[in-house]
Coordinates of C-alpha atoms in Angstrom, one line a residue:
V1 CA 34.5 18.4 -39.2
E2 CA 32.4 20.7 -37.0
V3 CA 31.4 20.2 -33.3
A4 CA 27.6 20.8 -32.9
G5 CA 27.2 23.2 -30.0
G6 CA 31.0 23.5 -29.6
K7 CA 30.9 26.7 -27.7
A8 CA 28.1 25.6 -25.3
E9 CA 28.5 23.9 -22.0
R10 CA 28.4 20.1 -22.7
L11 CA 29.1 16.8 -21.0
W12 CA 32.8 16.0 -20.8
N13 CA 32.4 12.6 -22.5
T14 CA 30.0 13.3 -25.4
V15 CA 30.4 15.1 -28.7
M16 CA 28.2 15.5 -31.7
L17 CA 30.3 15.8 -34.9
I18 CA 29.0 17.2 -38.2
L19 CA 31.0 15.4 -40.8
P20 CA 31.9 17.0 -44.2
E21 CA 30.3 14.4 -46.4
F22 CA 28.2 11.3 -46.5
V23 CA 25.1 10.4 -44.4
N24 CA 25.6 9.3 -40.9
T25 CA 24.4 5.8 -41.4
R26 CA 27.3 5.2 -43.8
W27 CA 29.8 6.5 -41.3
I28 CA 28.2 4.4 -38.6
R29 CA 28.4 1.2 -40.6
S30 CA 32.0 1.9 -41.7
L31 CA 33.2 2.6 -38.1
E32 CA 31.3 -0.4 -36.8
K33 CA 33.4 -2.6 -39.1
R34 CA 36.4 -1.1 -37.4
G35 CA 35.2 -1.9 -33.9
F36 CA 33.7 1.4 -32.9
Q37 CA 30.1 2.0 -31.8
I38 CA 28.8 5.5 -32.5
S39 CA 25.3 6.9 -33.0
S40 CA 23.4 9.4 -35.1
G41 CA 21.5 10.7 -32.1
S42 CA 21.0 10.7 -28.4
A43 CA 20.8 7.5 -26.4
C44 CA 17.0 8.1 -25.9
S45 CA 16.5 8.2 -29.7
T46 CA 18.0 4.8 -30.4
G47 CA 16.0 3.0 -33.1
K48 CA 14.2 6.1 -34.3
Q49 CA 14.5 7.1 -38.0
E50 CA 13.6 10.8 -37.7
P51 CA 16.3 13.4 -37.7
S52 CA 17.5 14.7 -34.2
A53 CA 14.9 17.1 -32.8
V54 CA 17.6 18.6 -30.6
L55 CA 19.8 19.4 -33.6
A56 CA 16.8 20.8 -35.5
A57 CA 16.0 23.0 -32.5
M58 CA 19.6 24.3 -32.6
G59 CA 18.8 25.6 -36.1
L60 CA 20.8 23.0 -38.1
E61 CA 19.4 22.2 -41.5
S62 CA 18.3 18.7 -42.4
D63 CA 21.2 18.0 -44.7
T64 CA 23.6 18.9 -41.8
I65 CA 21.7 16.7 -39.4
R66 CA 22.0 13.8 -41.7
R67 CA 25.8 14.1 -41.4
A68 CA 25.8 14.2 -37.6
V69 CA 27.3 11.4 -35.5
R70 CA 27.5 11.2 -31.7
V71 CA 30.7 9.9 -30.0
S72 CA 30.7 9.1 -26.3
S73 CA 33.5 7.9 -24.1
G74 CA 33.9 6.4 -20.7
W75 CA 36.2 6.5 -17.7
T76 CA 38.4 3.7 -19.1
N77 CA 39.0 5.3 -22.6
T78 CA 42.6 6.2 -23.2
V79 CA 44.5 8.6 -25.5
A80 CA 45.4 5.5 -27.5
D81 CA 41.6 4.7 -27.9
W82 CA 41.0 8.3 -29.2
K83 CA 44.0 8.0 -31.7
R84 CA 42.5 4.7 -33.0
L85 CA 39.1 6.4 -33.4
A86 CA 40.7 9.3 -35.3
G87 CA 42.5 6.8 -37.6
A88 CA 39.3 4.9 -38.1
F89 CA 37.5 8.1 -39.1
A90 CA 40.3 8.8 -41.6
D91 CA 40.1 5.2 -43.0
S92 CA 36.3 5.4 -43.2
Y93 CA 36.5 8.6 -45.1
D94 CA 38.9 7.1 -47.6
E95 CA 36.6 4.1 -47.9
L96 CA 33.4 6.2 -48.4
R97 CA 35.1 8.4 -51.0
A98 CA 36.3 5.3 -53.0
E99 CA 32.8 3.8 -52.8
S100 CA 31.3 7.1 -54.1
K101 CA 33.7 7.3 -57.0
N102 CA 33.0 3.6 -57.9
S103 CA 29.2 4.0 -57.7
T104 CA 28.8 6.7 -60.3
A105 CA 26.1 5.7 -62.8
R106 CA 27.1 5.1 -66.3
V107 CA 24.8 5.6 -69.2
I108 CA 25.0 3.0 -71.9
S109 CA 23.7 3.7 -75.4
I110 CA 22.1 0.8 -77.2

């Protein structure tokens, strides 16, 4: 996992993560099933299907942008919340890997 703009000054409560595999929409659906709401872009881009213009302007390639998710927190989030989120990311990764292995196309000769 990589933090987009990790060495730049950023808001204390928001991070854009570049995940190692799978498009962000799959991560978002998997994490939503576990009770977390994350995004693939900024709050002002909600509902848009295009890749993040900000990440593109930072020089990230389109494949990398498609693996980006934004995580934000609030004043009431606790260390326990972050640990639950980390566990949910790990569980989601396992789920997505299993789905990928099970969805390989098989050629059937007739």
